[in-house]
Amino acid sequence: MIRVEDLHRHFGGFHAVDGASLTIETGSITGLIGPNGAGKSTLFNVIAGVLPPTSGRVFMDNEDITGLPPHTLFHKGLLRTFQLAHEFSSMTVRENLMMVPGAQSGETIWKTWLQRGRIWREEAELRRRADEVLDFLTIRHLAHEKAGNLSGGQKKLLELGRTMMVDAKVVFLDEVGAGVNRTLLMTIADAIIRLNRERGYTFCVIEHDMDFIGKLCDPVIVMAEGKVLAQGSAADIMKNEAVIEAYLGTGLKNKDMVGA
Amino acid sequence: MDILNALVAFLNFVFIPAAAYGAQLALGALGVTLIYAILRFSNFAHGDTMAFGTAITILVTWGLQSWGVSLGPLPTALLALPVGIAATAALVLGTDRAVYRFYRAQRAAPIIFVMASVGVMFVMNGLTRLLIGVDEYRFDDGARFIIAVRDFREWSGLAEGLALRSTQALTLVVTVIVCAALFWFLNRTKSGKAMRAYSDNEDLALLSGIDPERVVRLTWIIAAGLATIAGTLYGLDKSFKAFNYFQILLPIFAAAIVGGLGNPVGAIAGGFLVAFSEVAVTYPWVKVAGYLFPGWQPGGLLQLLGTEYKFAVSFVILIVVLLFRPTGLFRGKSV
Amino acid sequence: EEIKMGMSLGFTGPLESMAPGMAAGAEMAMKEVSDSGLLLDGSTIVPVQGDSTCIDAAAATATVERLITAEGVKGIVGGMCSGEAIASLQNVAVPNGVVMISPSATSPALSTIEDQGLFFRTSPSDARQGEVMAEIMMEKGIKTAAVTYTNNDYGKGLADAFAAAFTAKGGTVTVNSAHDDGKADYSAEVAALAAAGGDALVVAGYVDQGGSGVVRAALDTGAFDTFVFPDGMVGQALVDNFGAEIDGSFGQNPAAEGEGREKFLEMAKTAGFDGTSAYSAEAYDAAALMLLSMAAAKSSDPNVWKNNVMDVANAPGEKILPGELAKGLEILNGGGDIDYVGASSIEMVGAGETAGVYREVAFDNGEMTVVGYR
Amino acid sequence: MSDQDAVFGHRGNRDRSVVNPKGRGSIDGTRRSGSVGMGQAGDPFLIGEGMTGGYGKGADILHDCTIAVERGQIAVIVGPNGAGKSTAMKAIFGMLTLRKGSVRLDGRDITALNPQDRVKAGMGFVPQVNNIFPSMTVEENLEMGAYIRGDDIRRTMEQVYELFPAVAAKRRQAAGELSGGQRQQVAVGRALMTQPSVLMLDEPTAGVSPIVMDELFDRIIAIARGGLPVLMVEQNAKQAMMIADKAYVLVQGANAHTGTGHELMQNDEVRRTFLGG
Amino acid sequence: MSSNRQASAASPWRAPILFAALAVLFLLEGTVRNGLFSGSWNTALAILNMGLISAITALGVNMQWGYAGLFNTGVVGFLAIGGLAPVLVSLPPVQGAWDAGGPRLIGALLAGLGTLALAKIVYTRTGRIWAMALVLLAGLVAYRWLFDPAVLAIEANDSARTGNIGGLGLPVLLSWIVGGAFAAAAAWGVGKVALGLRSDYLAIATLGIGEIIVAVLRNENWLARGVMNVTSIPRPVPYEIDLQQNPAFVDFAARWGFGAAEASGIWVKLCYMSLFLVVLLGIILLAELALKSPWGRMMRAIRDNETAAEAMGKDVTARHLQIFVLGSAVIGIAGAMMITLDGLMAPNSYNPLRYTFLIWVMVIVGGSGNNWGSVLGAVLIWFLWIKAEVWGPNLIGALVGPLPEGDIKAHLLGSAPHMRFIAMGLVLLLVLRFAPRGLVPER
Ligand SMILES: Nc1ncnc2c1ncn2[C@@H]1O[C@H](COP(=O)(O)OP(=O)(O)OP(=O)(O)O)[C@@H](O)[C@H]1O
Ligand SMILES: Nc1ncnc2c1ncn2[C@@H]1O[C@H](COP(=O)(O)OP(=O)(O)OP(=O)(O)O)[C@@H](O)[C@H]1O
Ligand SMILES: [Mg+2]
Ligand SMILES: [Mg+2]
């Protein structure tokens, strides 16, 4: 689905992504993990067209999509969420979802003058779909709340909800889990699996919660210092020495001081 | 070929005037940029703050002159400057208390601050005129020239003359000192860093124990100082006229923005860029060319554009600069 | 009866420093007439100020609208700048049949405007002055000149008229470029003028506006030593600003031969304002003309006395100088005829504007001296 | 914000401007403190008792909620998203006005103090979001943490750098250019610099990698055992429960369960519904 | 956050009540005579008419700022370019001007545009800057070669009275649409270049562009006589003089108890008012329809967070361009209407304080993002701006009344006109104080 070839992205002299090559298979849920500052978000941003690469190519279904702007990629079926929630803060939660689908006739200005009826029907359908998503995310009661007033975790849910409003081909999730309640996170994992199975979405997921990665992802790609460090099934990765040293660690040292 | 004459003509008509004007703009832009960086709004009242500070300085200067106080070759206004700064600081602090503080407590959108500053501009505008009137005043005394045209011609034997007014030199020197001091203050002192922290993230500054109201006060006082110094130097060099201080606001904003809003070095660079583009682009190079290539008789004046368009020219340059460096020459606030 | 007279002048805006002097001049004439008690059986004149802003036609129109329809003024001294004057004249004064006499709007467009005989001005149109100026310069042996003008209809009109006349007489205009009033800096303009060069610099601007800024920069950089000053520049302010630095320069402004102007200056001094400030004398004349015309028509209705303005301003009749308004009123009340000369030697021609006699001045030893009249 | 900054880097200044005012705070810095009252006998070191309140004039979000932490202990707050955990922290810190209840610190009633004065009274806080100074360097961020300290801060700064080697390497870089996890480390580092008498952390481990999380928890344990009480909100509940001396489960702004971390971990219902199995 | 606080405080009756209050102000202005009001219907209507034009301008600015967050400070430029339309459309043709240089001028303008297009094509095809520069240079030379003589010839044609190319002699109402088109075209060009910039940087770019447009109007005499002004622009409504000479009208006026002069003034102003109201309401209708549909939602989303909107498939740049052009077109229409009302085109009067910042004040005071708010703010602020001329001096008169006679009193009274600014500033600050998010905040 997505193929990244020898991608570089430099900030001044700093090589945030330093020659990463990887493939995300169609229909897979690929996990992307790595220490803080490994360049995961930067890689996402380059793929999603937010940042131009310094060098290297990105392909989607064998089509070169390097440097295409995000809105074009959206229409090609590539969606993404942001690590720091990017809600539309002065709009209500429901509006945040309803604005997502492309090709709404009500978004063409002259149609808003001439085709009121049609727009009205489309809106009713959108509202229904938005409410479904809200129900799923357990935040239906917040439909009329301004998105800016949501709690940190709720914003992340909303971020995820937007990707569920349209039929995507491939969805990039940047730390959906950070700040989300773990019980709910497992429900989200189920949803991702369902979307993957039933609607054939391809996912690429950045996450630091290894339970989540373990439950969800195959394969898992490990990045470190801008390069791909390892790749394999979740179980393999968790056994990999290099990964443990750079990323997973060996647990608490001060455990004995607990519970005194 | 007469390189010396060409050089002197260039210095006299382009370089020195543009440098002095640039320094005046830069000083004004520093104040604008500071308010922008820390209080987060474009202060339209800055021009009139400059006018007010200058008016007070002039009144005090007259008082000093009537007592027979003078500074020798330097303008007496320099002595009056501290009083002007103090009065202006009092005024802007009062304004902050009466106007802006309310919106800060309300967490109003920055555009509201901008509009409030337009209101303040109107009031200050009237206030200055009530204080000193609408007429033009010259208040420079002391030595007028460091290098006068006639003396220079006699001394050098060149056909072209060179003039350097003491106010021009003074402006340049003061600008350098003020900029260095401000830079040091913001980057090295605790208070300066507190100001930058506040400008970055108000809530967190608060959570770090920084007193926001102190930061605001400090900012206003510095801005008042900068405005008064800029206004007085400008008035010394040209003349004081309340109306002109509103007019100078546009180039000041241009300078602050092209340099990168919120960046003091940018403000300085922006000031010079605006000034040089105004003067150099509309300068007819015929004379300089005449010296460099004797015998060449160009048909026209070798002027890129008429002076009618000088302001437009400098704006075109600004836009081009911004297209290539969207946050200004020196990266302005961008987070 | 209490007669209200309006003044629509730019008290705020770019020419704000000229407005107070003009208002003072006009009010002095009104006071003089009031005090005499001779106008229409002892009517008193009440001046009403309005702020035309000089640049905002809409605001000026609203001001004049207020003066006429709300205050009920019988005549207006104004407008101050041509654009604003035209707008308020066409949109308010003409529909309401009220006379406007402008002391300072010099645009040629005002000569041909459809004014129903309601518009006059006490400043001459610029075409003639260009002629006079070119003549003087030629006599002084100045063959090439650079011209800078304030970028409005006055400046441009005058500069173009001068350039035409000067070229026709065999002179060369090296550059004819504009400067804007109220700008921060004039280095660019002066650099351009200096590069073009010339024996003298003609400054068709205002003395308390950009004109002085240009002269200052030209002197400081040594670009020009000799300046030629038309009416907007000639005034005490010029001497105050530059003193001996402009020795050798010269200029001209409309002023009658005789003691009219001097008398006005004296009166202004007593009244406590600066009579030399630009267009102050013209404002005095504008106000005086209106009031004298009322006396001549024996009516304060502008639609009636508008027909008497030309008579009052021109021969035949007794010549009336500033300070002699009472005398004029007496003559008119007695059915006699007067020829108002006033402070700026009024002589109305054509469409109600002054023909203009020019006074030639020279600057020497830091002083302004009158050389002659033409 | 690294992923935002990138965009603005080449298109112009959008965040700090009239258009999109992000740096603007939400706390009214002009509010004056009221007077400090007496505490109650037998109080824990820090307690927010019976807190009821919400944002602005909106509906109540906290309902009679009580949170406390003893000297030398770690208290953890968990709960579903939107339960009011962050709100409770903010309430304890004086960032929203309480309609009922009181906050007491070290034997004094500080309910009427404004946040600035609570900092001076020795409280340190890391908010959940917007917790760094983006355009200042990492080092300056840490310095700002020590703003109210008058003594030598180099020692503490070294300790912070030891704890977070990743940010030590970037000490001269603007904090806004860091990755999400790195920013989180800077934010915690800033609070450590304060050397407070009580430390409040709102989801300190959100977005940090497992290895750093372990280090962080180790550090927090060490700090707490050194006598400094730590109050934190956590979503990495399992790990957090392991180190909690006291744990609160908040649901819809009210205390649902309270106990030691161990007790709550044993409680099946709590584990299933709030801790993720 | 204050935002929700004030929004919840705003009742649905707020706007109607404020509009009613405004109407009362105008009623007072028309009927009551005292230190505050002038008691003349002519004054009241004159203020209202200009207020309506300001309202349309404010609507344009509100579209750009309130809907999309574009900080356009070049309002004065778009107003000015719209004002060019009545001159070029409705003025009678100038004798001889066209023959003197018309075709050559058109050729020059076409050459200029062609050069720009060609340069762009060359650049996109080859990607070489020097090739583009070469094309530009060659184009410039060709352009000047065609342009300069044409301009000289046109300006020499009866230069004291005309000296411009004149108009087409078409009905002036048509020029309102043309004015909108002019401004839209200019905005398209500007937007293509400058919309990559944001917020304050866009502000300074548009500020500059506004200045440039005005500078062109001031200095290109062949176009609209530059600073020499164009007067006597035809009107779409009857002339007062004609009405006064029409016995039927005089009778009609007398029946209502008005003098002919007064009635004719009122009648003409009422005619203007109806025209302006039609335009204003038409624009509001279209704007509200668009705003209350997915289009408006999309615009709000873009204003809120461009990055996210872009990621959600919205073409932010294209939308910005669209709204920038639409808003500018509305401003251009207002510009043409203003020139029609004044009957005069005087480029020197376009100063940014009055035509950019005052308009901004109107939008913000009214409540940005809300069309009715903009209208309310515009009419109110314009009313105050005009009334401040009287209120200021009256205020200072009242203040210094008790002072002893002397220099200070004389000085203060002499400076009374400057109280206009103080009064205006105080009023503005007070309004902002009591409605910090505008009189009618966005819902
Ligand atoms: N705008 C920028 N300027 C300079 N350096 C940057 C910029 N954005 C990111 N970096 C650097 O690039 C590196 C990679 O950042 P990135 O955000 O991709 O990390 P990440 O893998 O997503 O980490 P995390 O798990 O913490 O989110 C970091 O070290 C960061 O400091
Ligand atoms: N500024 C605000 N204005 C109004 N309501 C708010 C505001 N911030 C949060 N809320 C509301 O308060 C409730 C509690 O929010 P809070 O941030 O305390 O949740 P939380 O428990 O910290 O959740 P999370 O784990 O997701 O961070 C939420 O329903 C949210 O919608
Ligand atoms: Mg990341
Ligand atoms: Mg929270």
CSV table of N, CA, C and O in Angstrom, one decimal, chain C residues 290-314:
chain,number,residue,atom,x,y,z
C,290,MET,N,-18.5,87.8,2.0
C,290,MET,CA,-19.9,87.3,2.2
C,290,MET,C,-20.7,88.3,2.9
C,290,MET,O,-21.8,88.6,2.6
C,291,LEU,N,-20.1,88.8,4.0
C,291,LEU,CA,-20.9,89.8,4.8
C,291,LEU,C,-21.2,91.1,4.1
C,291,LEU,O,-22.3,91.6,4.2
C,292,LEU,N,-20.2,91.5,3.3
C,292,LEU,CA,-20.4,92.8,2.6
C,292,LEU,C,-21.5,92.5,1.5
C,292,LEU,O,-22.3,93.4,1.3
C,293,SER,N,-21.5,91.3,0.9
C,293,SER,CA,-22.5,91.1,-0.1
C,293,SER,C,-23.9,91.0,0.5
C,293,SER,O,-24.8,91.5,-0.1
C,294,MET,N,-24.0,90.5,1.7
C,294,MET,CA,-25.3,90.6,2.4
C,294,MET,C,-25.7,92.0,2.5
C,294,MET,O,-26.9,92.3,2.3
C,295,ALA,N,-24.8,92.8,3.0
C,295,ALA,CA,-25.2,94.2,3.1
C,295,ALA,C,-25.6,94.8,1.8
C,295,ALA,O,-26.6,95.5,1.7
C,296,ALA,N,-24.9,94.5,0.8
C,296,ALA,CA,-25.3,95.0,-0.5
C,296,ALA,C,-26.6,94.6,-1.0
C,296,ALA,O,-27.4,95.3,-1.6
C,297,ALA,N,-26.9,93.3,-0.7
C,297,ALA,CA,-28.2,92.7,-1.1
C,297,ALA,C,-29.3,93.0,-0.1
C,297,ALA,O,-30.5,92.7,-0.4
C,298,LYS,N,-28.9,93.6,1.0
C,298,LYS,CA,-29.9,93.8,2.1
C,298,LYS,C,-30.6,92.6,2.5
C,298,LYS,O,-31.8,92.6,2.8
C,299,SER,N,-30.0,91.4,2.4
C,299,SER,CA,-30.6,90.2,2.8
C,299,SER,C,-29.6,89.2,3.2
C,299,SER,O,-28.4,89.2,2.7
C,300,SER,N,-29.9,88.3,4.1
C,300,SER,CA,-28.9,87.3,4.5
C,300,SER,C,-29.2,86.0,3.8
C,300,SER,O,-28.6,85.0,4.0
C,301,ASP,N,-30.2,86.0,2.8
C,301,ASP,CA,-30.5,84.8,2.1
C,301,ASP,C,-29.4,84.6,1.0
C,301,ASP,O,-29.3,85.4,0.1
C,302,PRO,N,-28.7,83.5,1.1
C,302,PRO,CA,-27.6,83.3,0.2
C,302,PRO,C,-28.0,83.3,-1.3
C,302,PRO,O,-27.3,83.7,-2.2
C,303,ASN,N,-29.2,82.8,-1.5
C,303,ASN,CA,-29.7,82.8,-2.9
C,303,ASN,C,-29.9,84.2,-3.4
C,303,ASN,O,-29.9,84.4,-4.6
C,304,VAL,N,-30.0,85.2,-2.5
C,304,VAL,CA,-30.1,86.6,-3.0
C,304,VAL,C,-28.7,87.2,-3.1
C,304,VAL,O,-28.4,87.8,-4.1
C,305,TRP,N,-28.0,87.1,-2.0
C,305,TRP,CA,-26.7,87.9,-2.0
C,305,TRP,C,-25.6,87.3,-2.8
C,305,TRP,O,-24.6,87.9,-3.1
C,306,LYS,N,-25.9,86.0,-3.3
C,306,LYS,CA,-24.8,85.4,-4.2
C,306,LYS,C,-24.6,86.3,-5.4
C,306,LYS,O,-23.5,86.3,-6.0
C,307,ASN,N,-25.7,87.0,-5.8
C,307,ASN,CA,-25.5,87.8,-7.0
C,307,ASN,C,-24.8,89.1,-6.8
C,307,ASN,O,-24.4,89.8,-7.7
C,308,ASN,N,-24.5,89.4,-5.5
C,308,ASN,CA,-23.8,90.7,-5.3
C,308,ASN,C,-22.3,90.5,-5.0
C,308,ASN,O,-21.6,91.5,-4.9
C,309,VAL,N,-21.9,89.3,-5.0
C,309,VAL,CA,-20.5,89.1,-4.6
C,309,VAL,C,-19.5,89.7,-5.6
C,309,VAL,O,-18.6,90.4,-5.3
C,310,MET,N,-19.8,89.5,-6.9
C,310,MET,CA,-18.9,90.0,-7.9
C,310,MET,C,-18.9,91.5,-7.9
C,310,MET,O,-17.8,92.2,-8.0
C,311,ASP,N,-20.0,92.1,-7.7
C,311,ASP,CA,-20.1,93.6,-7.6
C,311,ASP,C,-19.2,94.1,-6.4
C,311,ASP,O,-18.5,95.1,-6.6
C,312,VAL,N,-19.4,93.5,-5.3
C,312,VAL,CA,-18.7,94.0,-4.1
C,312,VAL,C,-17.2,93.8,-4.3
C,312,VAL,O,-16.4,94.7,-3.9
C,313,ALA,N,-16.8,92.7,-4.9
C,313,ALA,CA,-15.4,92.5,-5.0
C,313,ALA,C,-14.7,93.4,-6.1
C,313,ALA,O,-13.5,93.6,-5.9
C,314,ASN,N,-15.4,93.8,-7.1
C,314,ASN,CA,-14.7,94.5,-8.2
C,314,ASN,C,-15.1,95.9,-8.3
C,314,ASN,O,-16.1,96.4,-7.7
